[in-house]
C-alpha atoms as one frame of an Amber mdcrd trajectory, in Angstrom:
protein
  -0.004   0.128   0.132   1.495   3.514  -0.922   2.442   5.583   2.152   0.523
   8.844   3.047   2.682  11.920   3.012   1.631  14.623   5.101   2.183  17.950
   3.296   1.332  20.363   5.942   2.892  19.074   8.642   6.428  17.938   7.089
   7.749  21.245   6.300   6.736  22.629   9.489   8.421  19.709  11.126  11.653
  20.385   9.274  11.392  24.107  10.387  11.273  22.663  14.055  14.182  20.723
  13.404  16.289  23.357  11.928  15.456  25.798  14.537  16.005  23.585  17.428
  19.419  23.154  15.813  19.701  27.173  15.210  19.017  27.612  18.952  22.177
  25.630  19.883  24.270  27.813  17.554  22.819  30.902  19.276  23.484  29.703
  22.633  27.184  29.070  21.668  27.203  32.654  20.462  25.903  33.568  23.972
  28.494  31.654  25.779  31.271  32.654  23.365  30.883  36.188  23.531  30.529
  36.200  27.547  26.978  37.219  26.843  25.673  34.424  29.245  24.654  36.895
  31.811  23.600  39.923  29.378  20.354  39.360  30.882  21.068  39.095  34.166
  17.737  38.073  35.588  14.901  35.465  34.426  12.272  35.735  33.053  12.865
  39.120  32.856  15.782  40.675  31.402  16.430  43.113  33.920  14.722  43.666
  37.404  12.457  46.328  35.485  12.105  45.292  31.869  11.274  41.877  30.252
  13.442  43.408  27.255  17.127  44.457  26.808  17.927  48.204  27.599  20.657
  50.186  26.050  22.416  49.834  29.486  22.954  46.117  28.695  24.833  46.913
  25.379  25.567  44.332  22.979  25.551  41.229  25.648  22.163  42.058  26.525
  21.130  41.958  22.564  22.967  38.644  22.080  21.305  37.203  25.216  18.110
  38.575  24.689  17.969  37.569  20.882  18.484  33.978  22.015  15.492  34.209
  24.124  13.296  35.533  21.263  14.360  32.661  18.940  13.153  30.484  21.757
   9.964  32.085  21.590  10.064  31.646  18.023  10.560  28.002  18.097   7.610
  27.395  20.521   5.614  29.323  17.626   6.710  26.624  15.240   6.297  23.942
  17.433   2.647  24.901  18.388   1.821  25.097  14.489   3.304  21.546  14.346
   1.190  20.371  17.056  -1.999  22.358  15.443  -1.330  20.558  11.986  -0.944
  17.281  13.615  -4.304  17.419  15.594  -6.072  18.587  12.460  -4.848  16.068
  10.085  -7.332  13.480   8.725  -7.227  10.902   9.410  -5.416  11.975  12.966
  -2.170  10.296  13.564  -1.895   9.645  17.192   2.207   9.104  16.800   2.649
  12.564  14.952   0.419  14.373  17.604   2.640  12.583  20.676   5.644  13.574
  18.836   4.574  17.161  18.520   3.563  17.630  22.028   6.753  16.229  23.123
   8.643  18.830  21.285   5.992  21.530  22.165   6.476  21.050  26.035  10.095
  20.578  25.885  10.464  24.132  24.859   9.361  25.846  27.802  11.133  23.124
  29.669  14.291  24.355  27.689  13.284  28.012  28.964  13.257  27.092  32.571
  16.562  25.425  32.493  17.834  28.519  30.554  16.679  30.519  33.467  18.218
  28.333  36.197  21.430  28.715  34.528  21.052  32.551  34.604  20.140  32.484
  38.217  23.079  30.011  39.213  25.521  32.416  37.539  26.187  29.960  34.593
  27.030  27.039  36.535  28.730  24.814  34.163  26.712  21.671  35.061  23.278
  23.485  34.447  24.847  24.907  31.237  25.355  21.250  30.251  22.033  20.122
  31.053  20.498  22.925  29.081  22.663  21.841  26.080  21.563  18.235  26.457
  18.099  19.057  26.719  18.420  20.768  23.026  19.852  17.471  21.973  16.552
  15.365  23.058  14.684  18.170  21.427  16.397  17.767  18.004  15.964  13.943
  18.326  12.163  14.506  18.961  11.954  16.896  16.148  13.738  14.720  13.578
  11.488  11.820  14.464   8.474  13.789  14.049   9.879  15.030  10.555  10.893
  11.388   9.730   7.045  10.171  10.649   5.620  12.336   8.228   6.629  10.018
   5.449   6.056   6.655   7.202   2.940   4.665   7.893   0.994   4.148  11.323
   1.792   0.551  11.365   4.003  -1.474  13.683   7.656  -1.110  12.966   9.208
  -3.597  10.779  12.874  -3.833  11.004  15.111  -4.077   7.724  18.244  -5.535
   8.995  19.080  -8.589  11.192  19.409  -8.518  15.035  23.146  -8.409  15.384
  23.333  -5.092  13.081  20.217  -3.818  15.357  22.417  -4.226  18.205  25.590
  -2.557  16.545  23.393   0.422  15.822  22.201   0.627  19.385  25.697   0.626
  20.470  26.676   3.305  18.039  24.135   5.437  19.265  25.062   5.093  22.839
  28.792   6.101  22.078  27.423   8.912  20.170  25.538   9.973  23.178  28.406
   9.449  25.344  30.541  11.702  22.946  27.945  14.371  23.109  27.945  13.982
  26.938  31.605  14.106  27.174  31.758  17.014  25.014  29.608  18.836  27.534
  32.251  18.170  30.441  34.991  19.420  28.268  33.290  22.590  27.772  32.582
  22.952  31.164  36.560  22.739  31.897  37.487  24.671  29.127  37.726  28.911
  29.161  34.464  29.753  27.280  32.282  30.037  30.426  29.964  32.621  28.947
  30.930  35.279  31.597  34.126  36.300  32.931  33.200  35.522  36.333  31.665
  32.316  35.672  32.966  29.210  37.725  34.210  26.125  35.725  33.957  22.392
  36.872  37.515  22.007  38.205  38.445  18.957  36.040  41.771  18.979  33.906
  40.909  20.093  30.454  43.698  17.987  28.768  42.591  14.789  30.450  38.715
  15.156  29.817  39.616  16.201  26.200  41.551  12.985  25.771  38.754  10.881
  27.034  36.458  12.612  24.486  38.913  11.980  21.806  38.984   8.271  22.408
  35.099   8.110  22.439  35.301   9.759  18.995  37.462   7.129  17.553  35.307
   4.440  18.685  32.408   6.405  17.421  34.141   6.605  13.896  35.285   2.987
  13.772  31.599   1.836  14.903  30.084   4.155  12.204  32.361   2.757   9.488
  31.633  -0.684  10.498  27.822  -0.105  10.172  28.301   1.227   6.814  30.187
  -1.656   5.457  27.677  -3.791   7.064  24.606  -2.096   5.652  26.017  -2.378
   2.386  26.989  -5.877   2.774  23.175  -6.676   3.523  21.921  -4.483   0.875
  20.019  -1.874   3.252  20.518   1.141   1.078  18.860   3.568   3.220  20.540
   2.339   6.405  23.875   2.642   4.473  23.162   6.155   3.047  22.429   7.386
   6.505  25.466   5.512   8.134  27.862   7.172   5.227  25.994  10.739   6.028
  26.998  10.279   9.698  30.445   9.151   8.883  31.172  12.268   6.668  29.800
  14.298   9.518  32.067  12.665  12.088  35.206  13.156  10.252  34.657  16.934
   9.641  33.650  17.118  13.244  36.725  15.499  14.314  38.914  17.629  12.073
  37.058  20.817  13.359  37.835  19.578  17.191  41.666  18.841  16.833  42.230
  22.196  14.972  40.344  23.915  17.654  42.180  22.180  20.230  45.604  22.872
  18.801  44.591  26.336  18.050  43.727  27.181  21.812  39.867  27.330  20.814
  39.250  30.335  18.678  35.515  31.177  18.972  34.681  30.782  15.280  36.007
  27.017  15.249  34.183  26.466  18.829  31.121  27.799  17.247  31.350  25.345
  14.382  32.103  22.273  16.488  28.659  23.313  18.635  26.939  23.054  15.153
  28.791  19.912  14.266  27.744  18.120  17.609  23.992  18.838  16.812  24.483
  17.302  12.995  26.319  14.321  14.569  23.407  13.795  17.011  20.968  14.400
  14.280  22.746  12.048  12.097  22.878   9.204  14.605  19.073   9.527  15.095
  18.746   9.068  11.178  20.437   5.994  11.390  18.753   4.729  14.200  15.406
   5.399  12.646  16.719   4.029   9.039  17.089   0.373   9.981  13.268   0.140
  10.392  10.187   1.162   8.711   6.567   1.727   9.519   4.062   0.321   6.708
   0.409   1.616   6.321  -2.023  -0.040   8.693  -4.120  -2.596   6.410  -7.556
  -1.390   5.799 -10.002  -3.737   7.548 -11.323  -6.481   5.523 -15.221  -6.253
   4.452 -17.562  -8.135   6.906 -18.763 -11.264   5.224 -22.420 -12.233   5.866
 -22.582 -15.369   8.099 -24.582 -18.155   6.823 -27.382 -17.431   9.510 -27.917
 -14.057   7.634 -28.074 -14.997   3.968 -31.299 -14.776   2.521 -33.190 -18.299
   1.919 -35.008 -18.934  -1.292 -38.547 -19.997  -1.040 -39.066 -20.983  -4.466
 -40.208 -24.298  -5.085
């Protein structure tokens, strides 16, 4: 049965995914320009104003701009929910995913407020970033679901490859988490007075690099394996992820040996979002969801069949 596409929801879901990634980049700009306390309180920007003032300078503009993007993102995700709710027939999975993303946006705002109120505690800042990664995963799943059916998942590869994909995904998540730890030990704190996590930057950076090498090996192995079992969609997703990882790894090494220039750190933050998006893409590419089969028409029972009375 041909798949049903959802033309209204699909571009909105893609816009939500792009905006969530954009929020990570603007958040990086806040941290890298020492604008983390550009609005020193929350939910207001100052004690007397919800918006930035001329006295806050450029740091206030950057921080307040990031907050405005969060509002725009909420509007986009609200449009996704309305579109998912109004589609005919209504698909519960799209509604659930859109609600998940929608509720995550104010949650992200609350965590962002806590980062300000705790004077940019590095662990809270890290949680703020990880919540963005969760929202990116949900937004991608919503976008992907718009070209799938509503049937039960059908796996396209054997169990060993599914297990290897799961291991790769866990290692990718570990790379992201360790990257957060590295960031919390480094110099770009978001404000000159913000504390660091106290860990040795060289040691945590080495642990991060070791996980990256493991991730590269697992992704390459998946690419070869998917090609061997003739799973083209999964192979394309794995190859795309491998290219992203290699690019991200190159940026990471260059930024480390050039003492973390702001432009490269921002590119690395964007790369982290793309690595995670690519990971979710591989995870979802190993299965499909067919359309639900239409119910078979009821056949009349023998007891209800008309009886001939002719002689």
